[in-house]
Each structure stands twice: as C-alpha cells, then as structure tokens.
GROMACS .gro file of C-alpha atoms in nm:
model
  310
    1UNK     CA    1   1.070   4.004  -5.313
    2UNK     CA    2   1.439   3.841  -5.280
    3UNK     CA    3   1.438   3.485  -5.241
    4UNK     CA    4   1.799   3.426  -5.179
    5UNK     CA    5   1.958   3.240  -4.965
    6UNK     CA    6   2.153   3.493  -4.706
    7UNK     CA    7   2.342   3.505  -4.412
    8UNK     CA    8   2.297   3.644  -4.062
    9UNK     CA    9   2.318   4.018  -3.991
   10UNK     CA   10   2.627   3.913  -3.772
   11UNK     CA   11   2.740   3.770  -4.091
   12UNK     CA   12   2.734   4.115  -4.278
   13UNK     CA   13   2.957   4.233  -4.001
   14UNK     CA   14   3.209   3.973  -4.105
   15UNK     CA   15   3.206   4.037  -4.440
   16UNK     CA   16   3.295   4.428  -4.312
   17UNK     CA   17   3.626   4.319  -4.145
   18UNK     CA   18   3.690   4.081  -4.420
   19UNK     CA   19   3.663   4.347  -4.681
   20UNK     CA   20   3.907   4.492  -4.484
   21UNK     CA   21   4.179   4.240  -4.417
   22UNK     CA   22   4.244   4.119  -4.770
   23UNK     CA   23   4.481   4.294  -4.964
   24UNK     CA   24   4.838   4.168  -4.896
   25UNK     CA   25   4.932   4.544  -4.710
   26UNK     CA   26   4.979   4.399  -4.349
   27UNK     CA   27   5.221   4.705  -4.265
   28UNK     CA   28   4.913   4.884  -4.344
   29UNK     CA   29   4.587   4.731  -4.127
   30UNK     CA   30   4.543   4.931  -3.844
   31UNK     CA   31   4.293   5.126  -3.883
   32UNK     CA   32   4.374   5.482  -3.863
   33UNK     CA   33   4.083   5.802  -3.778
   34UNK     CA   34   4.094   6.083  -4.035
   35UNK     CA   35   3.916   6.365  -4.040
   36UNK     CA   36   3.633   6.369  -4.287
   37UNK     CA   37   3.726   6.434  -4.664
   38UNK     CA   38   3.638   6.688  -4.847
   39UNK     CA   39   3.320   6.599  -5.072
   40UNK     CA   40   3.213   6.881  -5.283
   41UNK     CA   41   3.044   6.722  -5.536
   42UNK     CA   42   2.834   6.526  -5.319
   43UNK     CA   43   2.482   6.584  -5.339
   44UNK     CA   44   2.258   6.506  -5.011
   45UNK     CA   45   1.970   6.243  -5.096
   46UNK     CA   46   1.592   6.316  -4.997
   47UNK     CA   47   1.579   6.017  -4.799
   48UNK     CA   48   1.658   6.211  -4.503
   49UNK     CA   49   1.865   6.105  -4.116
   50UNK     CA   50   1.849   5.771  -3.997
   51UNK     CA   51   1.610   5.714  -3.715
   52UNK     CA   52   1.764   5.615  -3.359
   53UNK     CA   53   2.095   5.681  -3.469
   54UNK     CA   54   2.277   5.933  -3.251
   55UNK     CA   55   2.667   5.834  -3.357
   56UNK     CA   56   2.775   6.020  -3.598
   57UNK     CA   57   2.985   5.972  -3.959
   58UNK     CA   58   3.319   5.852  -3.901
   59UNK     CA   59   3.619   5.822  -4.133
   60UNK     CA   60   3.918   5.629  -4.112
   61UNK     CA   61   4.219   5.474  -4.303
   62UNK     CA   62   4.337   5.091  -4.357
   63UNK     CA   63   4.542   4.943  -4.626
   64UNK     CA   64   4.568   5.264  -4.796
   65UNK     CA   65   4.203   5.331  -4.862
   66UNK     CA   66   3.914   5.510  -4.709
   67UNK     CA   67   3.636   5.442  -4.531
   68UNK     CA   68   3.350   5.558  -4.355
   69UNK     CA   69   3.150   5.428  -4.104
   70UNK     CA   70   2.794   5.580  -3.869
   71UNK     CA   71   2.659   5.693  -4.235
   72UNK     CA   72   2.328   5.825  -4.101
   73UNK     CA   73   2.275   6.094  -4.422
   74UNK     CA   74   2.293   5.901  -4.755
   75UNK     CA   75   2.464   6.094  -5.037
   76UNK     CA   76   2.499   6.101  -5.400
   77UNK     CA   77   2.851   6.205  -5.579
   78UNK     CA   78   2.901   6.248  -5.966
   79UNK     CA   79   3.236   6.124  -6.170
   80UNK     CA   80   3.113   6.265  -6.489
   81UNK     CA   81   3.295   6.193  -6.809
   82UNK     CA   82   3.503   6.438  -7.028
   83UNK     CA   83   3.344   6.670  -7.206
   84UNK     CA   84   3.234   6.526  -7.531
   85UNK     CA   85   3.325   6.185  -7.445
   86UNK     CA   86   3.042   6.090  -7.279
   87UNK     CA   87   2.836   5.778  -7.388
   88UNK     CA   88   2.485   5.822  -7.262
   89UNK     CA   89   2.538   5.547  -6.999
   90UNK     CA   90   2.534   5.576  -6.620
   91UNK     CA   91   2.622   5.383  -6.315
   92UNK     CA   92   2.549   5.362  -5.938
   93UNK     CA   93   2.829   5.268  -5.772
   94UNK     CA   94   2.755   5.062  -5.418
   95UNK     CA   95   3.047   5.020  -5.215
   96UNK     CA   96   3.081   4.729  -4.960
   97UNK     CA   97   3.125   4.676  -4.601
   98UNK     CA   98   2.880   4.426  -4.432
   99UNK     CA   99   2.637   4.755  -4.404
  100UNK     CA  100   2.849   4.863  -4.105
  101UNK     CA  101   3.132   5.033  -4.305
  102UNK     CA  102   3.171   5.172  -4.657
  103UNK     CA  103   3.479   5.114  -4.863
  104UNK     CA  104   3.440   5.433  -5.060
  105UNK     CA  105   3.826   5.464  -5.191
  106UNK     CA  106   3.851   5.114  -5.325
  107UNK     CA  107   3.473   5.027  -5.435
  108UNK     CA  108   3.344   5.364  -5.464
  109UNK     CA  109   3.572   5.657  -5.597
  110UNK     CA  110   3.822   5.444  -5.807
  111UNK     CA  111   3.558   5.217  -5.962
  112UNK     CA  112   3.416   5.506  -6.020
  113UNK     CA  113   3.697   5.754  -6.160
  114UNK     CA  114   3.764   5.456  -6.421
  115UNK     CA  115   3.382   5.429  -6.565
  116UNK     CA  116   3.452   5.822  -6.607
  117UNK     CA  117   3.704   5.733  -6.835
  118UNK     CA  118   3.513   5.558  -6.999
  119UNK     CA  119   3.237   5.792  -7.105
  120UNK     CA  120   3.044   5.632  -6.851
  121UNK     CA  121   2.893   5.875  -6.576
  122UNK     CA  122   2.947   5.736  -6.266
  123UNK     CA  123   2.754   5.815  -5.906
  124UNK     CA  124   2.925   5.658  -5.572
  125UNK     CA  125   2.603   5.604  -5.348
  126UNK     CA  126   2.708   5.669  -5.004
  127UNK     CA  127   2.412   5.492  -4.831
  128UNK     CA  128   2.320   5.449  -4.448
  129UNK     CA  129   2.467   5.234  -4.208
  130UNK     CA  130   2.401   5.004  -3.889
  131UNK     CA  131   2.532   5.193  -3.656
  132UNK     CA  132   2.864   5.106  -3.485
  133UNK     CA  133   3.017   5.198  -3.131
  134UNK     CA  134   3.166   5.602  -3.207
  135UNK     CA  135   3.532   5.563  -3.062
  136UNK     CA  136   3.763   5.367  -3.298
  137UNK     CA  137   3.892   5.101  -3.008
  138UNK     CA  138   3.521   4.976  -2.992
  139UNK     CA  139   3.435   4.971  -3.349
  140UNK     CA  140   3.775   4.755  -3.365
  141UNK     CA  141   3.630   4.510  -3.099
  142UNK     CA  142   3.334   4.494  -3.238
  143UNK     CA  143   3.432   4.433  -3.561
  144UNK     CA  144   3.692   4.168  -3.472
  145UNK     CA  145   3.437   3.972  -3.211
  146UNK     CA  146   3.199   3.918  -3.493
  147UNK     CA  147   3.473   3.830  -3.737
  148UNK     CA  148   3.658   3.621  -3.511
  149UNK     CA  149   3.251   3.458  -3.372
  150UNK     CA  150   3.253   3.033  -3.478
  151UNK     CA  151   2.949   3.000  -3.396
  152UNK     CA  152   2.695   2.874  -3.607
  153UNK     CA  153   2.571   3.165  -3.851
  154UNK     CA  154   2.171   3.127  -3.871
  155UNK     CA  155   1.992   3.170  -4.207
  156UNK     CA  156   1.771   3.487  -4.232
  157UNK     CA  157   1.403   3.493  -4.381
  158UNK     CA  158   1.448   3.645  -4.743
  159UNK     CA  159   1.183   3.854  -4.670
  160UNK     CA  160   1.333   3.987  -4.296
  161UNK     CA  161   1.644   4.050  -4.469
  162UNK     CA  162   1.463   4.255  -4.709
  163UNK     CA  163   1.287   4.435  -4.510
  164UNK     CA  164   1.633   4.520  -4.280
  165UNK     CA  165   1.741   4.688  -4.630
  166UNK     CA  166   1.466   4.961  -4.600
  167UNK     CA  167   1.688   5.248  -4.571
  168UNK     CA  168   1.947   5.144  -4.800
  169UNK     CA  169   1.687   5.068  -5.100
  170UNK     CA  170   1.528   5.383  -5.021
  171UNK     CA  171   1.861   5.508  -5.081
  172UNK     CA  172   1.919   5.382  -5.369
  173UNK     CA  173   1.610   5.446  -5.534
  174UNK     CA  174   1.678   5.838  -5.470
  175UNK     CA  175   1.987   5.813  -5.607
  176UNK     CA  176   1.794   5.703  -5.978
  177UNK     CA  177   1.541   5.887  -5.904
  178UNK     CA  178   1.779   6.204  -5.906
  179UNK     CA  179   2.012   6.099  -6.203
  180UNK     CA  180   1.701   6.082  -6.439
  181UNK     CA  181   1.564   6.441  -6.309
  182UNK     CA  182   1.879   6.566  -6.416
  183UNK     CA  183   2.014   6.341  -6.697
  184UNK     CA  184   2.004   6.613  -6.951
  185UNK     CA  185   2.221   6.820  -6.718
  186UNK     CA  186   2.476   6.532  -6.688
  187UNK     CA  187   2.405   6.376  -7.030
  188UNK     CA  188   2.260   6.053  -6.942
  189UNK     CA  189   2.005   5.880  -7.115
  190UNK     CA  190   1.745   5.744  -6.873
  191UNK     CA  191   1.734   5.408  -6.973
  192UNK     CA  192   2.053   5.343  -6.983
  193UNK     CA  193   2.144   5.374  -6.618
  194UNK     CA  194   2.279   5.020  -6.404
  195UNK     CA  195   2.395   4.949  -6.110
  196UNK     CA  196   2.753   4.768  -5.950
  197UNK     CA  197   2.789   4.655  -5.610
  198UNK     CA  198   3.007   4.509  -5.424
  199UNK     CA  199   2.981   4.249  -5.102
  200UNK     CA  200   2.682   4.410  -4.891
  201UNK     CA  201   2.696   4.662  -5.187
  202UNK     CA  202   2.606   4.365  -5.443
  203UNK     CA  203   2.342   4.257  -5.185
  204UNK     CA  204   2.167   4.620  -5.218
  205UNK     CA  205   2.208   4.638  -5.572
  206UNK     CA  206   2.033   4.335  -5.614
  207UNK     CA  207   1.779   4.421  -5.358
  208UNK     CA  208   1.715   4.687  -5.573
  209UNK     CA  209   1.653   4.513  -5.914
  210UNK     CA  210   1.439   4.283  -5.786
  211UNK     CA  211   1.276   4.528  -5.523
  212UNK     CA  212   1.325   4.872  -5.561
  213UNK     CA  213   0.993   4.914  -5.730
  214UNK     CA  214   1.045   5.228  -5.981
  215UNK     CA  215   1.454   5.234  -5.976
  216UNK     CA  216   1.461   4.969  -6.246
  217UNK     CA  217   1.850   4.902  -6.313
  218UNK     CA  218   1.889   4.889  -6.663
  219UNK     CA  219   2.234   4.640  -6.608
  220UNK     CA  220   2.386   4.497  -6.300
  221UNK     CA  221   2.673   4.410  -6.158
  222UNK     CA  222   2.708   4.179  -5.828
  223UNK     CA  223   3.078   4.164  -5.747
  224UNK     CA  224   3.192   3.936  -5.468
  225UNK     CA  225   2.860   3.915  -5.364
  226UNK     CA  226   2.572   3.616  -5.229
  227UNK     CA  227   2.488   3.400  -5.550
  228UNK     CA  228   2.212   3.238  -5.358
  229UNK     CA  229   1.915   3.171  -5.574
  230UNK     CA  230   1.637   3.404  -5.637
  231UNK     CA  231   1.286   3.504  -5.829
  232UNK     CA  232   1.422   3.621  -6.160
  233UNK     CA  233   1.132   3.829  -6.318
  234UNK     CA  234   1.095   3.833  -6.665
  235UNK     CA  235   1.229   4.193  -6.762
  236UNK     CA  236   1.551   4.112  -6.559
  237UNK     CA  237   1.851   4.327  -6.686
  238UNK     CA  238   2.154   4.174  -6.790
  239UNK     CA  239   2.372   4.107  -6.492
  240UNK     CA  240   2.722   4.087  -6.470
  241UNK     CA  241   2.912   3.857  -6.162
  242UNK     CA  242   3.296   3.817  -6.027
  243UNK     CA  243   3.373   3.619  -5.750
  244UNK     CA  244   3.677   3.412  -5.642
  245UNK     CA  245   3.688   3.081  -5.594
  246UNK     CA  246   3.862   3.131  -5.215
  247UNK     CA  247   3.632   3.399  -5.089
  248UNK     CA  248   3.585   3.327  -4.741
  249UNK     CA  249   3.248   3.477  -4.739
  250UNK     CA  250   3.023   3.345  -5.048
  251UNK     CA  251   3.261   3.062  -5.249
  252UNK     CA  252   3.119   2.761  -5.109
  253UNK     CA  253   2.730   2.887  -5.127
  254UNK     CA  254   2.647   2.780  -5.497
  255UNK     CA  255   2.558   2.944  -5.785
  256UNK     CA  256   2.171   2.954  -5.768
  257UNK     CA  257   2.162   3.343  -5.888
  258UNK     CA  258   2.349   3.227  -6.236
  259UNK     CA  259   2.103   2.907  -6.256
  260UNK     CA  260   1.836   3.123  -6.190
  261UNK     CA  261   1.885   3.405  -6.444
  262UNK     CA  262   1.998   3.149  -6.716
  263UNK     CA  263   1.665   2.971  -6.645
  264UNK     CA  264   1.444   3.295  -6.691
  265UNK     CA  265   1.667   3.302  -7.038
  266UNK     CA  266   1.795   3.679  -6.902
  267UNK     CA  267   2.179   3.753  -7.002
  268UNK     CA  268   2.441   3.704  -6.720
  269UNK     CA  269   2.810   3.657  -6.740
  270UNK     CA  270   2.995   3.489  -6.460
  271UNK     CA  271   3.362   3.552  -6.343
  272UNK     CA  272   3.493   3.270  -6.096
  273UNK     CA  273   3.909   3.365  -6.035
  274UNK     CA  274   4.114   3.072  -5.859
  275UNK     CA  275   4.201   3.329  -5.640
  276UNK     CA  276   4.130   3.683  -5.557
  277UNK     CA  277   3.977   3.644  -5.162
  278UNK     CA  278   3.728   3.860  -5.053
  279UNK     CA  279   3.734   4.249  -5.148
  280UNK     CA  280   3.953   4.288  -5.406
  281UNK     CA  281   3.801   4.580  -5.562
  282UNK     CA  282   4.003   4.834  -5.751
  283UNK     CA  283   4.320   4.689  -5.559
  284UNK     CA  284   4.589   4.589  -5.799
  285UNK     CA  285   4.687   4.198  -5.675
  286UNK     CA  286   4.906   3.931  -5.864
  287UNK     CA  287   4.552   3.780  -5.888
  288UNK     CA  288   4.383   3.730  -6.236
  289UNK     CA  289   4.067   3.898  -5.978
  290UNK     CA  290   4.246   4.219  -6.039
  291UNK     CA  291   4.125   4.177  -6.448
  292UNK     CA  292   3.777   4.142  -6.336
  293UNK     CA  293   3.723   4.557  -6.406
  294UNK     CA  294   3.858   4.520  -6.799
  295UNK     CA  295   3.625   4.260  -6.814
  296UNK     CA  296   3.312   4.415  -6.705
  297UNK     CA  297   3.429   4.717  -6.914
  298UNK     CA  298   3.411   4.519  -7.245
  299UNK     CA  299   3.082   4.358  -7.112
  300UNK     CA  300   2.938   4.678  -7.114
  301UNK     CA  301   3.066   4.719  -7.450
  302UNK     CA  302   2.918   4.396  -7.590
  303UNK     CA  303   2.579   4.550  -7.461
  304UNK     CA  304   2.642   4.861  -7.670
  305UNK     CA  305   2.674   5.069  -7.346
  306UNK     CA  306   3.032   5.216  -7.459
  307UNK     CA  307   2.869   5.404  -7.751
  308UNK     CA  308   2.684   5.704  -7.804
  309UNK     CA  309   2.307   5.626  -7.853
  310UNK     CA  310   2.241   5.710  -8.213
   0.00000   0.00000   0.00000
C-alpha cells in the first residue's frame, strides 16, 4: 500500500481550480459549458457507473482547453501511431484535476496526440469523478470556496486515501487490462506499456504501481504531482518526475518519492523548473516547464522505448 505523505480530499479540490488558473490566459478563465464532444474512439471500461452518483458528465471550456467534470462511466480512447511507425510501446495517459475535474485537452488528448507521433500508442483514461454540484454557478462556488479555504489542510491516512482511490484504480487497471487483450490489434507489446499522470492524475498513476495489483506499469511518469515518500518495492519501474519549483500545491513537500526510489536502487529522473506553477501540461509558457515533454520523450528513448523491439 502507498505510504505517502498526502493531502486532504479538500486539498484535491484545490489542486482542481489550480490546474485551472495557471496558464497566463486571464481573458480566457471563465469557465464556459459546452456540449459534450464527440468521442468516437472511446471505448467504455468494464468497471461499470459510479454508485450514488446521480449528476451527470459535464463539459466545459477555460483557458482554451477542455474539461469534463460528473465522470460517472470511465472510458478508454486510443491515439495510435502511424502505420508502420509504431514502436511496440504504450502509454496510459491520466489527466489531472483534484479528482473533481479532468483536464482532458491539455493532459489528456495533446499529451497524447504527441506520444502518437512518436510511435508510441497512447490511451487517455477518462476515469470517475467525486461528484460536483450539476449547474456550472455551483461547481464555480464550490470550486473557488475550497480553493480560496485557509484553513489548516489535515493529513490523510495513506491507507484511507488509498482506499478513496477505489474506483479510479479499478479504472485504471481495466484500462491495461484491455490494451494487453488487444495489443496485437493495436501493435503493442505487453510489457512495454507505462503510465503518465498528472496532479491527481500522478497520484492515481502511482496508486497504481504500487497498488493496482495485476496492472503492473512497466514505466512511470508523475508530473506535477505529491513527491511524498513511499514503499518502493523491489521490481519498481523506472519513473520519470517534473515539477516546478513554485507549484503552489506540492513544491515545498520534499522529495521523499526520489529518496525513496534511489534508495531501492530503481531508476528515476527528476525535473525541478524555477518556474512553471501548477498545471502546465501541454501549454506552451516562456517557462523552461514547457521542455519538460522533450525531455520525457528522450527518457523514454534512453530506456529503449522509442525503438522497435527486435
């Protein structure tokens, strides 16, 4: 089980709005309802509707991206590579959003159009939600009375928070579970399939390496995410980390999760920008955060992940 150190659920929904409210795009925050995009590709998990959850999916716009919000289905969509280009590798993609919203635009589809191009096969996990109020003025209050909350943000049991993940690992273990049933189809090898998250995303991808039982990441990536320490097992996959050094959210909490790998003598590489904030993603920003994505690209090419398995 996880044994880092985490914040408050409350927290989560901080980390939603400050996903949100980063990029430099202030003529473009208010949140705007859209009607729900058409997803094609996306392929409808086994894990089935979230329990006492009567809202239902929500999309909006904000800062030029999409999100979604009231998830209660979890989903599964394919950016497959080129024909003939494609390396044999595979990655979930986890977008963030304190487990309230999704930011499938900026952490999801573009992260995971660019792996595409890569030869790597891509899959944005659209996983379940905490439910939030169903009309856009009180998901906006909401949001902004947690965010704008100074009061004292209580540490959460390791194991609770775990637990509070149930849905969302179940998720994600259905989403492996599908890409190796039909790897031949999409021309993935089996073992070569990792996961990226980001924020609350980073949190479930690491909730899945360390608990998600037959998933098994074969590489991970935990961008802008908790580095509190945790139980590194001994077959750990190499894991890959970018964080800025002003992120409002996880900056000032240590680096226990780097300590820890190094210690269990698994690979990690570690990112700190000056700046960046929280959120960054895919957004282009006159950061040296925005080069975090060429950086885990030639990562996974140091792990032999950008070539065809011979």
């Amino acid at each position: 089980m996880m044994k880092a150190r985490v914040r408050s659920m409350a927290l989560l929904g901080a980390i939603a709005l400050g996903t949100l409210a980063v990029p430099a795009m202030a003529q473009q925050d208010k949140m705007t309802p859209i009607a729900t995009p058409a997803q094609p590709d996306a392929i409808t998990l086994d894990t089935g509707p979230l329990p006492d959850a009567p809202n239902k999916e929500a999309w909006h716009r904000q800062y030029g991206s999409t999100f979604t919000r009231n998830v209660t289905v979890a989903t599964l969509t394919p950016f497959l590579p080129a024909p003939g280009t494609a390396t044999g590798a595979a990655v979930v993609v986890a977008p963030g959003g304190g487990f309230r919203t999704l930011s499938m635009e900026n952490e999801g589809w573009d992260v995971a159009r660019a792996l595409a191009k890569r030869g790597v096969a891509a899959f944005v996990l659209k996983y379940r939600l905490n439910q939030t109020p169903a009309d856009m003025p009180g998901f906006e209050k909401s949001m902004a009375e947690i965010f704008g909350s100074s009061a004292p943000r209580p540490r959460v049991d390791p194991t609770a928070m775990t637990a509070r993940l149930g849905p969302q690992i179940a998720d994600a273990r259905a989403a492996f579970a599908l890409i190796r049933r039909r790897a031949a189809e999409w021309k993935v090898d089996p073992d070569r399939i990792g996961m990226i998250g980001f924020s609350a995303g980073a949190m479930l991808t690491m909730a899945t390496t360390l608990a998600g039982q037959d998933a098994k990441p074969a590489f991970v990536a935990d961008i802008y995410g908790p580095l509190g320490a945790v139980d590194v097992p001994a077959d750990a996959p190499p894991l890959f980390i970018a964080l800025a050094a002003d992120d409002p959210f996880f900056a000032n909490d240590g680096i226990g999760l780097v300590d820890k790998w190094r210690a269990a003598k698994r690979p990690v590489e570690f990112h700190l920008y000056e700046q960046g904030g929280h959120g960054f993603g895919m957004y282009q920003k006159p950061t040296t955060s925005t080069g975090w994505f060429d950086s885990y690209v030639r990562w996974l090419g140091m792990h032999g992940l950008l070539a065809k398995k011979k």
